[in-house]
């Protein structure tokens, strides 16, 4: 009888443990143009394809949409306005990205204007 009671209690306890399902409203950042960004500098472009190798100083690009590309030049390094900021202001964020950087590059992605994910 004692075993049956414990089994019944455990079975009833299982009914109260329901997985929480959270629906997230995702706001995708469209990369058809630079309208999703605050005053983008001239070094930022939207392209359709990027290719290169680790030893290339400058990747090759093709026209199109879907890829955010920084046409980096040394003369703008560390200058005001060379960074890119989204118009989207967020709390929690789900980010998925691929990146290609030439040898010796150093970059970063800032979240909420203060937290950086460093890319070397």
PDB file of C-alpha atoms in Angstrom:
ATOM      1  CA  UNK A   1       0.000   0.000   0.000  1.00  0.00           C
ATOM      2  CA  UNK A   2       2.870   2.396   0.789  1.00  0.00           C
ATOM      3  CA  UNK A   3       4.428   1.819  -2.655  1.00  0.00           C
ATOM      4  CA  UNK A   4       1.134   2.451  -4.415  1.00  0.00           C
ATOM      5  CA  UNK A   5       0.676   5.765  -2.594  1.00  0.00           C
ATOM      6  CA  UNK A   6       4.202   6.988  -3.510  1.00  0.00           C
ATOM      7  CA  UNK A   7       3.674   5.959  -7.135  1.00  0.00           C
ATOM      8  CA  UNK A   8       0.372   7.839  -7.236  1.00  0.00           C
ATOM      9  CA  UNK A   9       1.989  10.955  -5.707  1.00  0.00           C
ATOM     10  CA  UNK A  10       4.850  10.866  -8.196  1.00  0.00           C
ATOM     11  CA  UNK A  11       2.418  10.428 -11.082  1.00  0.00           C
ATOM     12  CA  UNK A  12       0.367  13.424  -9.906  1.00  0.00           C
ATOM     13  CA  UNK A  13       3.509  15.509  -9.388  1.00  0.00           C
ATOM     14  CA  UNK A  14       4.432  14.856 -13.016  1.00  0.00           C
ATOM     15  CA  UNK A  15       1.226  16.542 -14.168  1.00  0.00           C
ATOM     16  CA  UNK A  16       2.252  19.800 -12.506  1.00  0.00           C
ATOM     17  CA  UNK A  17       5.661  19.856 -14.214  1.00  0.00           C
ATOM     18  CA  UNK A  18       4.744  21.112 -17.658  1.00  0.00           C
ATOM     19  CA  UNK A  19       7.509  22.437 -19.885  1.00  0.00           C
ATOM     20  CA  UNK A  20       7.396  26.164 -20.340  1.00  0.00           C
ATOM     21  CA  UNK A  21       6.973  27.202 -23.923  1.00  0.00           C
ATOM     22  CA  UNK A  22       8.067  30.704 -24.804  1.00  0.00           C
ATOM     23  CA  UNK A  23       7.138  32.328 -28.038  1.00  0.00           C
ATOM     24  CA  UNK A  24       9.679  34.871 -29.156  1.00  0.00           C
ATOM     25  CA  UNK A  25       8.717  37.632 -31.510  1.00  0.00           C
ATOM     26  CA  UNK A  26      11.767  37.860 -33.738  1.00  0.00           C
ATOM     27  CA  UNK A  27      12.512  41.063 -35.598  1.00  0.00           C
ATOM     28  CA  UNK A  28      14.824  40.153 -38.455  1.00  0.00           C
ATOM     29  CA  UNK A  29      17.318  42.708 -39.669  1.00  0.00           C
ATOM     30  CA  UNK A  30      16.783  42.911 -43.413  1.00  0.00           C
ATOM     31  CA  UNK A  31      19.948  43.213 -45.471  1.00  0.00           C
ATOM     32  CA  UNK A  32      18.414  44.506 -48.694  1.00  0.00           C
ATOM     33  CA  UNK A  33      19.797  47.982 -48.024  1.00  0.00           C
ATOM     34  CA  UNK A  34      21.297  49.947 -45.134  1.00  0.00           C
ATOM     35  CA  UNK A  35      17.994  51.410 -43.887  1.00  0.00           C
ATOM     36  CA  UNK A  36      18.128  49.283 -40.722  1.00  0.00           C
ATOM     37  CA  UNK A  37      21.225  51.155 -39.544  1.00  0.00           C
ATOM     38  CA  UNK A  38      21.850  54.596 -38.024  1.00  0.00           C
ATOM     39  CA  UNK A  39      23.808  56.837 -40.406  1.00  0.00           C
ATOM     40  CA  UNK A  40      26.025  54.174 -41.981  1.00  0.00           C
ATOM     41  CA  UNK A  41      29.455  55.345 -43.131  1.00  0.00           C
ATOM     42  CA  UNK A  42      30.525  54.911 -46.747  1.00  0.00           C
ATOM     43  CA  UNK A  43      32.656  51.877 -45.867  1.00  0.00           C
ATOM     44  CA  UNK A  44      29.517  49.774 -45.192  1.00  0.00           C
ATOM     45  CA  UNK A  45      27.798  48.081 -48.135  1.00  0.00           C
ATOM     46  CA  UNK A  46      25.201  45.437 -48.879  1.00  0.00           C
ATOM     47  CA  UNK A  47      26.501  42.799 -51.304  1.00  0.00           C
ATOM     48  CA  UNK A  48      25.324  39.453 -52.641  1.00  0.00           C
ATOM     49  CA  UNK A  49      28.515  37.409 -52.355  1.00  0.00           C
ATOM     50  CA  UNK A  50      31.889  37.597 -50.610  1.00  0.00           C
ATOM     51  CA  UNK A  51      34.843  35.298 -51.250  1.00  0.00           C
ATOM     52  CA  UNK A  52      38.496  35.184 -50.359  1.00  0.00           C
ATOM     53  CA  UNK A  53      41.113  33.294 -48.437  1.00  0.00           C
ATOM     54  CA  UNK A  54      42.781  33.885 -45.117  1.00  0.00           C
ATOM     55  CA  UNK A  55      45.838  35.383 -46.808  1.00  0.00           C
ATOM     56  CA  UNK A  56      43.876  37.882 -48.977  1.00  0.00           C
ATOM     57  CA  UNK A  57      43.991  41.455 -47.732  1.00  0.00           C
ATOM     58  CA  UNK A  58      40.699  42.324 -49.429  1.00  0.00           C
ATOM     59  CA  UNK A  59      37.874  39.848 -50.079  1.00  0.00           C
ATOM     60  CA  UNK A  60      36.140  39.829 -53.462  1.00  0.00           C
ATOM     61  CA  UNK A  61      32.480  40.863 -53.600  1.00  0.00           C
ATOM     62  CA  UNK A  62      29.631  40.576 -56.080  1.00  0.00           C
ATOM     63  CA  UNK A  63      26.545  42.771 -56.336  1.00  0.00           C
ATOM     64  CA  UNK A  64      23.350  41.649 -54.683  1.00  0.00           C
ATOM     65  CA  UNK A  65      21.716  41.643 -51.272  1.00  0.00           C
ATOM     66  CA  UNK A  66      21.814  39.675 -48.043  1.00  0.00           C
ATOM     67  CA  UNK A  67      25.388  40.286 -46.863  1.00  0.00           C
ATOM     68  CA  UNK A  68      26.662  43.209 -44.810  1.00  0.00           C
ATOM     69  CA  UNK A  69      30.169  44.094 -45.977  1.00  0.00           C
ATOM     70  CA  UNK A  70      32.727  46.482 -44.510  1.00  0.00           C
ATOM     71  CA  UNK A  71      34.898  47.844 -47.325  1.00  0.00           C
ATOM     72  CA  UNK A  72      37.624  48.643 -44.824  1.00  0.00           C
ATOM     73  CA  UNK A  73      40.355  51.151 -45.544  1.00  0.00           C
ATOM     74  CA  UNK A  74      43.212  51.890 -43.104  1.00  0.00           C
ATOM     75  CA  UNK A  75      42.588  55.650 -43.313  1.00  0.00           C
ATOM     76  CA  UNK A  76      39.230  55.282 -41.518  1.00  0.00           C
ATOM     77  CA  UNK A  77      40.472  52.941 -38.791  1.00  0.00           C
ATOM     78  CA  UNK A  78      39.525  54.237 -35.342  1.00  0.00           C
ATOM     79  CA  UNK A  79      37.703  57.245 -36.832  1.00  0.00           C
ATOM     80  CA  UNK A  80      34.410  58.517 -35.505  1.00  0.00           C
ATOM     81  CA  UNK A  81      31.506  57.307 -37.616  1.00  0.00           C
ATOM     82  CA  UNK A  82      33.208  54.226 -39.108  1.00  0.00           C
ATOM     83  CA  UNK A  83      31.264  51.898 -36.786  1.00  0.00           C
ATOM     84  CA  UNK A  84      27.801  50.650 -37.653  1.00  0.00           C
ATOM     85  CA  UNK A  85      24.810  50.742 -35.293  1.00  0.00           C
ATOM     86  CA  UNK A  86      21.391  49.211 -35.901  1.00  0.00           C
ATOM     87  CA  UNK A  87      18.183  51.173 -35.506  1.00  0.00           C
ATOM     88  CA  UNK A  88      16.850  48.184 -33.584  1.00  0.00           C
ATOM     89  CA  UNK A  89      17.229  48.613 -29.856  1.00  0.00           C
ATOM     90  CA  UNK A  90      16.820  45.380 -27.950  1.00  0.00           C
ATOM     91  CA  UNK A  91      16.988  43.527 -24.692  1.00  0.00           C
ATOM     92  CA  UNK A  92      17.444  39.813 -25.268  1.00  0.00           C
ATOM     93  CA  UNK A  93      18.653  38.936 -28.745  1.00  0.00           C
ATOM     94  CA  UNK A  94      19.023  35.831 -30.868  1.00  0.00           C
ATOM     95  CA  UNK A  95      21.965  36.351 -33.220  1.00  0.00           C
ATOM     96  CA  UNK A  96      23.122  34.079 -35.987  1.00  0.00           C
ATOM     97  CA  UNK A  97      25.988  35.196 -38.199  1.00  0.00           C
ATOM     98  CA  UNK A  98      28.886  34.035 -40.309  1.00  0.00           C
ATOM     99  CA  UNK A  99      31.938  36.207 -40.766  1.00  0.00           C
ATOM    100  CA  UNK A 100      34.971  36.358 -43.022  1.00  0.00           C
ATOM    101  CA  UNK A 101      37.950  38.460 -42.035  1.00  0.00           C
ATOM    102  CA  UNK A 102      41.298  38.951 -43.756  1.00  0.00           C
ATOM    103  CA  UNK A 103      44.499  37.958 -41.956  1.00  0.00           C
ATOM    104  CA  UNK A 104      45.464  40.423 -39.230  1.00  0.00           C
ATOM    105  CA  UNK A 105      41.968  41.882 -38.910  1.00  0.00           C
ATOM    106  CA  UNK A 106      40.400  42.847 -35.634  1.00  0.00           C
ATOM    107  CA  UNK A 107      36.735  43.670 -35.266  1.00  0.00           C
ATOM    108  CA  UNK A 108      33.852  43.329 -32.881  1.00  0.00           C
ATOM    109  CA  UNK A 109      30.098  43.270 -32.540  1.00  0.00           C
ATOM    110  CA  UNK A 110      28.627  45.447 -29.800  1.00  0.00           C
ATOM    111  CA  UNK A 111      25.339  44.683 -28.081  1.00  0.00           C
ATOM    112  CA  UNK A 112      23.322  47.397 -26.408  1.00  0.00           C
ATOM    113  CA  UNK A 113      26.159  49.813 -27.161  1.00  0.00           C
ATOM    114  CA  UNK A 114      28.442  48.355 -24.493  1.00  0.00           C
ATOM    115  CA  UNK A 115      29.004  44.571 -24.633  1.00  0.00           C
ATOM    116  CA  UNK A 116      31.435  43.445 -27.286  1.00  0.00           C
ATOM    117  CA  UNK A 117      32.003  40.072 -28.921  1.00  0.00           C
ATOM    118  CA  UNK A 118      35.559  40.358 -30.202  1.00  0.00           C
ATOM    119  CA  UNK A 119      36.448  38.907 -33.616  1.00  0.00           C
ATOM    120  CA  UNK A 120      40.094  38.253 -34.471  1.00  0.00           C
TER     121      UNK A 120
END
